[in-house]
PDB file of C-alpha atoms and ligand atoms in Angstrom:
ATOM      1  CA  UNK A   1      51.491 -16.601 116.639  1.00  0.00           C
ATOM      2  CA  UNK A   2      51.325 -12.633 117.146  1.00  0.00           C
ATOM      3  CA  UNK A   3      47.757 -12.919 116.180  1.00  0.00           C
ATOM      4  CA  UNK A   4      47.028 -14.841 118.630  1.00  0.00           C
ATOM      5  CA  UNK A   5      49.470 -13.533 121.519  1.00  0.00           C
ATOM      6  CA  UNK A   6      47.242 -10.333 120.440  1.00  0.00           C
ATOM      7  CA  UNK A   7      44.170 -11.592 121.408  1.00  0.00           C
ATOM      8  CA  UNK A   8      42.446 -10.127 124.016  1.00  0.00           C
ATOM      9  CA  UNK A   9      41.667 -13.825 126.405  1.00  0.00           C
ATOM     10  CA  UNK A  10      39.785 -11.913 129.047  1.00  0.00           C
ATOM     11  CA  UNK A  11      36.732 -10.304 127.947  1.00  0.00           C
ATOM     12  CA  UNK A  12      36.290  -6.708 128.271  1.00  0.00           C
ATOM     13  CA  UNK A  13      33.376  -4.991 129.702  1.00  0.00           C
ATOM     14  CA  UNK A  14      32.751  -0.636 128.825  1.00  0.00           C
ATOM     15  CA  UNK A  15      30.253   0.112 131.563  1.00  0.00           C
ATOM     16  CA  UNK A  16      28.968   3.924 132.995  1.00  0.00           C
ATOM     17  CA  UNK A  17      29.677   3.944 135.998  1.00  0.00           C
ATOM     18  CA  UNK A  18      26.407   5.547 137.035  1.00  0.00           C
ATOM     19  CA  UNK A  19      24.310   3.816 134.331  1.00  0.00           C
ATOM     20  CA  UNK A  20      21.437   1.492 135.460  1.00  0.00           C
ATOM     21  CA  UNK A  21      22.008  -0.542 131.631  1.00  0.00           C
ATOM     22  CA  UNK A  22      25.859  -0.891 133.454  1.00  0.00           C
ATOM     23  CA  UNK A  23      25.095  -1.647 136.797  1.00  0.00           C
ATOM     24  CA  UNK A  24      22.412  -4.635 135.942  1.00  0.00           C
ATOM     25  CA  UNK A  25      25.358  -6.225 133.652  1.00  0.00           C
ATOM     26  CA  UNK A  26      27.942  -5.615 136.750  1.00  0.00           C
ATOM     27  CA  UNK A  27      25.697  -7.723 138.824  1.00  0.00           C
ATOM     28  CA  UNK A  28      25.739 -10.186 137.084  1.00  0.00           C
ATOM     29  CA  UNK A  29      29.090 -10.878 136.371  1.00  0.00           C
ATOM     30  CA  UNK A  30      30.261 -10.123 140.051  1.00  0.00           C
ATOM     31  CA  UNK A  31      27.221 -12.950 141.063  1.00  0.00           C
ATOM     32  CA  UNK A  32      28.923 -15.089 138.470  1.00  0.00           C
ATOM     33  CA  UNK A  33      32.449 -14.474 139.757  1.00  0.00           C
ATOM     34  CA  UNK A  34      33.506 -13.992 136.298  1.00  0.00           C
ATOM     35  CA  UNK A  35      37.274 -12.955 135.786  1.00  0.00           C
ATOM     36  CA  UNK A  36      36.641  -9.780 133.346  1.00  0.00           C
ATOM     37  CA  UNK A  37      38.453  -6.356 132.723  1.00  0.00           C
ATOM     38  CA  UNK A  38      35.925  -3.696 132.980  1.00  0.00           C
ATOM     39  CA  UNK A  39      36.915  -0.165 131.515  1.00  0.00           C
ATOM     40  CA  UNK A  40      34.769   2.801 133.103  1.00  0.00           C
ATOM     41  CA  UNK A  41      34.127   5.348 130.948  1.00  0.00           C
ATOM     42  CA  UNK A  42      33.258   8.959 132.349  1.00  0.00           C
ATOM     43  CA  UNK A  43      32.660  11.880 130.493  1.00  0.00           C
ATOM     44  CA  UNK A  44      30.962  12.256 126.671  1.00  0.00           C
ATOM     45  CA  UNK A  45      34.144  10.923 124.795  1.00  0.00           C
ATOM     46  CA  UNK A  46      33.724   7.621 124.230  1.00  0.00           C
ATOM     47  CA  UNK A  47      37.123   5.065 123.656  1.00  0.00           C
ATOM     48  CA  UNK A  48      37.455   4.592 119.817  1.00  0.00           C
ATOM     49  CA  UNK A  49      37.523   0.633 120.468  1.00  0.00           C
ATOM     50  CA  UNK A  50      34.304   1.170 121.894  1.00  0.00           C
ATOM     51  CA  UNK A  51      33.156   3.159 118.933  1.00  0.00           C
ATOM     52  CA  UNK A  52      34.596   0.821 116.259  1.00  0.00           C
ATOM     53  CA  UNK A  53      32.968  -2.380 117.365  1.00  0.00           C
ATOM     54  CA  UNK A  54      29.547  -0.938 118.639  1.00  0.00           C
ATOM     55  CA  UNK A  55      27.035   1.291 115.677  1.00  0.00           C
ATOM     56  CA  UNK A  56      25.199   2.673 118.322  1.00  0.00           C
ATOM     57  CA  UNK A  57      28.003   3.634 120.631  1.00  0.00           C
ATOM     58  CA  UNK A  58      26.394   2.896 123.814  1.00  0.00           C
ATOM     59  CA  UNK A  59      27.193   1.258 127.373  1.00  0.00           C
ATOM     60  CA  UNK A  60      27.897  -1.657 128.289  1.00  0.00           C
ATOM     61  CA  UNK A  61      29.064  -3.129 125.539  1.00  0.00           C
ATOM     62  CA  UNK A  62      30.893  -6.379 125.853  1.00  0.00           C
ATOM     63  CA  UNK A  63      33.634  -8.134 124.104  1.00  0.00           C
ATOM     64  CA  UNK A  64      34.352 -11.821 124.308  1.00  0.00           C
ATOM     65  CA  UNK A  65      36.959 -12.343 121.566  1.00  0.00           C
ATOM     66  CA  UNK A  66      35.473 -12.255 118.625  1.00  0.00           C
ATOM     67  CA  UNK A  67      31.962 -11.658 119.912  1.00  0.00           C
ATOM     68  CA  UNK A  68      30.657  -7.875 120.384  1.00  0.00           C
ATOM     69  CA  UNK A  69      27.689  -7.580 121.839  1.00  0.00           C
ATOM     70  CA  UNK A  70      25.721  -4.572 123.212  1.00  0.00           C
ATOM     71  CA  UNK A  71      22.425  -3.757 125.069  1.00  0.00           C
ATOM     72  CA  UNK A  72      22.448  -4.854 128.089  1.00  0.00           C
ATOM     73  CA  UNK A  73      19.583  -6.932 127.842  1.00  0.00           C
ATOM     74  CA  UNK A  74      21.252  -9.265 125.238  1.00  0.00           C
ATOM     75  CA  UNK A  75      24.639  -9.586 127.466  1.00  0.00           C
ATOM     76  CA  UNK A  76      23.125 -10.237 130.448  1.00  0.00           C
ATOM     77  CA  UNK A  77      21.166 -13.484 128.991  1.00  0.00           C
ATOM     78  CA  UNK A  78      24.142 -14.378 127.675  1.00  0.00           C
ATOM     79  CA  UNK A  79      26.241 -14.438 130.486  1.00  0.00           C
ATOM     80  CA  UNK A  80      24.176 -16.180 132.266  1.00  0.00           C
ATOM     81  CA  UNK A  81      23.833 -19.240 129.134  1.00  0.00           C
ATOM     82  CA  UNK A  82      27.777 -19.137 129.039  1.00  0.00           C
ATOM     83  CA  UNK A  83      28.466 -19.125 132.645  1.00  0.00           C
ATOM     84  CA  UNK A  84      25.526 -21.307 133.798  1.00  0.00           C
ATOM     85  CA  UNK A  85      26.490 -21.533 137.539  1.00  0.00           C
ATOM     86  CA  UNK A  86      24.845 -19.964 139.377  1.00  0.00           C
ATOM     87  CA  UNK A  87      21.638 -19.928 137.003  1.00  0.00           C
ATOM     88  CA  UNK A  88      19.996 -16.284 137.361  1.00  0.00           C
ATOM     89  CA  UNK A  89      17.112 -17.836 135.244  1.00  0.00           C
ATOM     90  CA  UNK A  90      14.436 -20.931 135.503  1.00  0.00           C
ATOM     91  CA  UNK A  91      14.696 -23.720 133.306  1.00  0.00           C
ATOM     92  CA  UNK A  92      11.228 -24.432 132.995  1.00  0.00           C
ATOM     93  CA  UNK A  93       9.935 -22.857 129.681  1.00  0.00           C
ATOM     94  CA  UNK A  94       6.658 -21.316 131.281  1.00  0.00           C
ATOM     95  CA  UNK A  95       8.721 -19.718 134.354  1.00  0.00           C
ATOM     96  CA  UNK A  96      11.821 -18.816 131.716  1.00  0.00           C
ATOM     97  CA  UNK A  97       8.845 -16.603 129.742  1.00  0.00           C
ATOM     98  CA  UNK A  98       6.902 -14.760 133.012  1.00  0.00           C
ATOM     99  CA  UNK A  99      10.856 -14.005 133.871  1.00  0.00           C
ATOM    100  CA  UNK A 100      11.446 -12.178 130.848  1.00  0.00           C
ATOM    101  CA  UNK A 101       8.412 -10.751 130.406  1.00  0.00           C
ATOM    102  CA  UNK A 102       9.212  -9.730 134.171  1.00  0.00           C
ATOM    103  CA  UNK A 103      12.344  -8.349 132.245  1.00  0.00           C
ATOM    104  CA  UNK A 104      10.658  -6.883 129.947  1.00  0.00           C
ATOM    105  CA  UNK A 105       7.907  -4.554 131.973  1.00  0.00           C
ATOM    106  CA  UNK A 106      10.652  -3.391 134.403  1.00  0.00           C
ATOM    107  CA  UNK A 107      12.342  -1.754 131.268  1.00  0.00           C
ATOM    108  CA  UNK A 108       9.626  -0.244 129.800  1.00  0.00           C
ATOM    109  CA  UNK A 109       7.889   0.937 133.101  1.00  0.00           C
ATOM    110  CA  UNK A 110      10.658   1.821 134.815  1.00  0.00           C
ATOM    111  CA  UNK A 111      13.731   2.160 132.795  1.00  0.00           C
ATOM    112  CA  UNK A 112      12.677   4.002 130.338  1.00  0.00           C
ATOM    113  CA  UNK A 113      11.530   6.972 133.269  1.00  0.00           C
ATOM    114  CA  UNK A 114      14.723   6.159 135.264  1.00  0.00           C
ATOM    115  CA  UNK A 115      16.551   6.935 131.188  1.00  0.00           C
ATOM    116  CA  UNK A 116      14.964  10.766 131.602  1.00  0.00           C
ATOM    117  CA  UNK A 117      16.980  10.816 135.222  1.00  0.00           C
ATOM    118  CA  UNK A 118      20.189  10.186 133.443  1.00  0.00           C
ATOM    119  CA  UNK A 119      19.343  12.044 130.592  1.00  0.00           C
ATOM    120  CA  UNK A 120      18.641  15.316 132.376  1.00  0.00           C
ATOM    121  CA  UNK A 121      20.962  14.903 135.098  1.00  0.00           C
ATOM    122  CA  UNK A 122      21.639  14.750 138.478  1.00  0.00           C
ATOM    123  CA  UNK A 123      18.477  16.380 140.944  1.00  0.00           C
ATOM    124  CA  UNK A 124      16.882  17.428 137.544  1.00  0.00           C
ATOM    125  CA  UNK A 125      14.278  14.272 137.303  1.00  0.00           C
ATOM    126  CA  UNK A 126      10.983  15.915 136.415  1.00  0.00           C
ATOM    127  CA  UNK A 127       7.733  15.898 138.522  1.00  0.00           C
ATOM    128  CA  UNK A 128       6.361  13.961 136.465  1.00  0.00           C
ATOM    129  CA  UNK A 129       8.188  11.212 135.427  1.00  0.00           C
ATOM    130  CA  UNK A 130       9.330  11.298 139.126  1.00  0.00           C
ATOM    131  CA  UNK A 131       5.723  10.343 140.175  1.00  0.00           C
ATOM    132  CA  UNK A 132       4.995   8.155 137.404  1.00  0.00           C
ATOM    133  CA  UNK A 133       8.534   5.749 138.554  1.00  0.00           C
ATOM    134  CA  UNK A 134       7.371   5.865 142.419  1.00  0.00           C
ATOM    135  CA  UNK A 135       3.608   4.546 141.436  1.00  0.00           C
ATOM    136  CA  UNK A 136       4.535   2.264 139.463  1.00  0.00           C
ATOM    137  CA  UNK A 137       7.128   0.538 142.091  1.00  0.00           C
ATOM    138  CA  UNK A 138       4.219   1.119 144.527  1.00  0.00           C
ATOM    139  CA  UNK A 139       1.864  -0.666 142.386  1.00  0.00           C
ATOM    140  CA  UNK A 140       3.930  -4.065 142.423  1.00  0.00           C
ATOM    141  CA  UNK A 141       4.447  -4.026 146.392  1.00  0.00           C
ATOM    142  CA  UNK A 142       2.558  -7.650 146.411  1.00  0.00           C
ATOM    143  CA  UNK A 143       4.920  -8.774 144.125  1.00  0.00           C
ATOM    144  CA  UNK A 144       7.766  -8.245 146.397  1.00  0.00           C
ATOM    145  CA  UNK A 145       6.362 -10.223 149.216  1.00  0.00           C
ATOM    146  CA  UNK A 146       5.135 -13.493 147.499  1.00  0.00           C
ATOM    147  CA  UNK A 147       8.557 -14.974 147.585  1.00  0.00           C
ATOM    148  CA  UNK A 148      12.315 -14.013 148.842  1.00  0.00           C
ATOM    149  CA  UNK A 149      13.255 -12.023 145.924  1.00  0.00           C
ATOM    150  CA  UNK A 150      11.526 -10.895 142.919  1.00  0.00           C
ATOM    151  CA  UNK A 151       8.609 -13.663 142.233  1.00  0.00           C
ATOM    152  CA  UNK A 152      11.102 -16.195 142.949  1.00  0.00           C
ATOM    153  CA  UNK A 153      13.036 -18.329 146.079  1.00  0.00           C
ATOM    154  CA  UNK A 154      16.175 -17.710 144.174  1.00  0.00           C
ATOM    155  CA  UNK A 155      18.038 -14.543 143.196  1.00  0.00           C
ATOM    156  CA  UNK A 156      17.553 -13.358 138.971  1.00  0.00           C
ATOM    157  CA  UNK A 157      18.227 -11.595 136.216  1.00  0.00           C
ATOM    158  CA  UNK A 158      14.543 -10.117 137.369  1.00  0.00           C
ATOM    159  CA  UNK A 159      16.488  -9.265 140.768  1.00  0.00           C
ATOM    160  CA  UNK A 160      19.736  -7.518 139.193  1.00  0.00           C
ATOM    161  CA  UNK A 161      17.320  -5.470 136.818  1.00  0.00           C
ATOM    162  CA  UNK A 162      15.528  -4.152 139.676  1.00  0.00           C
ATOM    163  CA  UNK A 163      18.148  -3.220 142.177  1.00  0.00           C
ATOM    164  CA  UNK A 164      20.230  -0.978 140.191  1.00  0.00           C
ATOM    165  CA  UNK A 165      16.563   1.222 140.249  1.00  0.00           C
ATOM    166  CA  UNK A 166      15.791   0.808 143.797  1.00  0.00           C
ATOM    167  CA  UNK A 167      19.511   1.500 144.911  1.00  0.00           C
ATOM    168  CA  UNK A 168      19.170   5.020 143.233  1.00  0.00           C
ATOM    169  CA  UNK A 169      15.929   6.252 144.710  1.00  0.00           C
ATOM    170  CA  UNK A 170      17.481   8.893 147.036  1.00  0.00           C
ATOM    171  CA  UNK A 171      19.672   9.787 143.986  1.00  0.00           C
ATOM    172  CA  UNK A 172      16.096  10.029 141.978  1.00  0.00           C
ATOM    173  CA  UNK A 173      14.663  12.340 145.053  1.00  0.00           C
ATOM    174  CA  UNK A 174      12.028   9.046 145.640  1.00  0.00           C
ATOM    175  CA  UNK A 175      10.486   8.107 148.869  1.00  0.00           C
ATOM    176  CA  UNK A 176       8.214   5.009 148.912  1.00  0.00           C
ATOM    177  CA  UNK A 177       7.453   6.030 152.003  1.00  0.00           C
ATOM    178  CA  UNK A 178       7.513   3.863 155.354  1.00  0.00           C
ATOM    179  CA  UNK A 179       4.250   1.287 154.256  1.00  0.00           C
ATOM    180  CA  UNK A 180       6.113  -0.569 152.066  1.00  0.00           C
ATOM    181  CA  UNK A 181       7.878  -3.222 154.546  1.00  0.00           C
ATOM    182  CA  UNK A 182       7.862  -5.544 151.990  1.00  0.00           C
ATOM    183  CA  UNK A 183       9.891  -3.397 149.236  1.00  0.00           C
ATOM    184  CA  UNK A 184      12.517  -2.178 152.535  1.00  0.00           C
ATOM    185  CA  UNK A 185      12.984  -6.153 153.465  1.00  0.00           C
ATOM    186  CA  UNK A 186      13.415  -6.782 149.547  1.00  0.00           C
ATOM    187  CA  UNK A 187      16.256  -3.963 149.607  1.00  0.00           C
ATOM    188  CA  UNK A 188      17.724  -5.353 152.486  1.00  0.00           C
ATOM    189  CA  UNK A 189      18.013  -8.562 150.859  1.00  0.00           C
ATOM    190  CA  UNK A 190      19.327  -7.547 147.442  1.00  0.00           C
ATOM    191  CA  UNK A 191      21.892  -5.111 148.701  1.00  0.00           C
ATOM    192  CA  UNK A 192      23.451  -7.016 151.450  1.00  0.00           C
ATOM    193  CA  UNK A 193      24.576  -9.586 148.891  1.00  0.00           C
ATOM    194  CA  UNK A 194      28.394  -9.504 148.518  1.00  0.00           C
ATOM    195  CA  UNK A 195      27.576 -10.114 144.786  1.00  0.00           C
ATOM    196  CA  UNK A 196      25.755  -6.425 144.802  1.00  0.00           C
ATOM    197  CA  UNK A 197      28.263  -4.631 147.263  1.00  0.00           C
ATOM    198  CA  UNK A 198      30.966  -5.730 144.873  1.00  0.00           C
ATOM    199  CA  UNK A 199      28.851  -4.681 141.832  1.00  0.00           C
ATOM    200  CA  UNK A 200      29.051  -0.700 142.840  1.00  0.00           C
ATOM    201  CA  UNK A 201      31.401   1.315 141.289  1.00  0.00           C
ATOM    202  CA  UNK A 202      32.390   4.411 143.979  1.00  0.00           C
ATOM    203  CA  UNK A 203      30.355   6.846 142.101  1.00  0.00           C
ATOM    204  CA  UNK A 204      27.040   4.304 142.695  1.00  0.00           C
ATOM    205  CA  UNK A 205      28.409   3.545 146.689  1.00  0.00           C
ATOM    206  CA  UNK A 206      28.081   7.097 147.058  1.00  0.00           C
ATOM    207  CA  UNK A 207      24.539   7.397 146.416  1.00  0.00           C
ATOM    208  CA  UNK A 208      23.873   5.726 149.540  1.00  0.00           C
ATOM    209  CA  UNK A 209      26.483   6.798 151.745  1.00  0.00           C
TER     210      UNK A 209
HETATM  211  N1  GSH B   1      19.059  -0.509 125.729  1.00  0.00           N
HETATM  212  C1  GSH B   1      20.441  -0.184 125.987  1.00  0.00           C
HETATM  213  C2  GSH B   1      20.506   1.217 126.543  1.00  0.00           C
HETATM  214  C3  GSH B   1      21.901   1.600 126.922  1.00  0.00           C
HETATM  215  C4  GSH B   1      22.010   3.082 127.190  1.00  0.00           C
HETATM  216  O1  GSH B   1      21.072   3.888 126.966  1.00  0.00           O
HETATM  217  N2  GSH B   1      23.158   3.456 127.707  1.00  0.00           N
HETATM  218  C5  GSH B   1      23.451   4.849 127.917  1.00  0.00           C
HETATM  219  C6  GSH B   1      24.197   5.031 129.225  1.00  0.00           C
HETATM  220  S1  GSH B   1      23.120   4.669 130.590  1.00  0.00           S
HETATM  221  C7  GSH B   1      24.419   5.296 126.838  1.00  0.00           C
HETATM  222  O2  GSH B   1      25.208   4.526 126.332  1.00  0.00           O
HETATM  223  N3  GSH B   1      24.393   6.588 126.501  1.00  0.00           N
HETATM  224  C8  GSH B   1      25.404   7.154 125.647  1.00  0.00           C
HETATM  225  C9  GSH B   1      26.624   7.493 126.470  1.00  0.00           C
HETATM  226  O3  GSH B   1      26.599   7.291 127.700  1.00  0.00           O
HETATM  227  O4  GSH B   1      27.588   7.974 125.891  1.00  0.00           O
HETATM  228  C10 GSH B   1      21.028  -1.211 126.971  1.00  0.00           C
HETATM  229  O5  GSH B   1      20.262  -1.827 127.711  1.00  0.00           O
HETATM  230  O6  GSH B   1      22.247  -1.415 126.971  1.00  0.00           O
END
């Protein structure tokens, strides 16, 4: 019986609350409504639960019972298989495989630039890779104006990978500049749902404020 009494029954989420791996995850579960306890961790000491279950000690990691999982790339598909409703992904195989390779561009293109941001810290993004994120958003302006969100009519996992980027631009020190109606209406969009404003921890609410 104790063993069981022990057990956590709400599943526990360790999210950054300034991490973009985090925020994507957050989005998803606050678009899923899904009851969860989610422990922010600030500053380089990480909680030893978090270190026990998780080899490569990184955030978010999730725990449903007896299931551990980390990268965020691995939770997010899986809350949206275990929580189906809404759906954040087609069913048709075709559309399910330009999705994630949709997933998988945005985190090497931008990601992985957005990574040296949180790596060197705030207002110390490099020229470089500073220019090399803002072209590459640039370059996929006509893919932000085919349909109401990202290549689709309904909101994604695409969608909740891409806003945690976009909502730190300012934070990055990145202006798309004011030709890009289509990316500004996109933004609009995205961060007026209630499922996004409810995503933001304060630290991220402050970036735009
Ligand atoms: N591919 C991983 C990357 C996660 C990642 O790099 N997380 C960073 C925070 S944004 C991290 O855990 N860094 C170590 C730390 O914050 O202590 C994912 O998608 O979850």
């Amino acid at each position: 019986m104790s063993v069981i009494a022990n057990r956590r029954s709400v599943m526990n989420l360790f999210s950054r609350p300034t991490c973009i791996h985090s925020h994507r995850t957050r989005i998803v579960l606050a678009e899923k409504n899904i009851n969860i306890d989610i422990t922010s961790v600030v500053g380089p000491d990480l909680p030893e639960d978090l270190m026990d279950v998780n080899p490569y000690h990184t955030l978010p990691t999730l725990i449903d019972r007896d299931l551990v999982l980390y990268d965020s790339r691995v939770i997010i598909e899986y809350l949206d298989e275990r929580f189906p409703h809404p759906p954040l992904m087609p069913v048709d195989p075709v559309t399910r495989a330009q999705f994630r390779m949709a997933l998988y561009r945005i985190e090497q293109d931008w990601y992985s630039l957005a990574d040296k941001f949180a790596a060197n810290g705030e207002g110390k993004l490099a020229t470089k890779p500073k220019k090399m994120l803002r072209e590459s958003i640039l370059a996929a302006v006509d893919l932000f104006s085919i349909k109401s969100y990202f290549i689709s009519d309904d909101f994604s996992l695409v969608d909740c990978t891409i806003a945690p980027i976009l909502w730190r631009l300012p934070e990055y020190g990145i202006d798309l500049g004011s030709n890009v109606p289509s990316i500004d209406k996109y933004m609009d969009r995205v961060f007026d749902r209630p499922s996004f404003r409810e995503s933001l921890s304060e630290l991220e609410q402050e970036m735009r404020l």
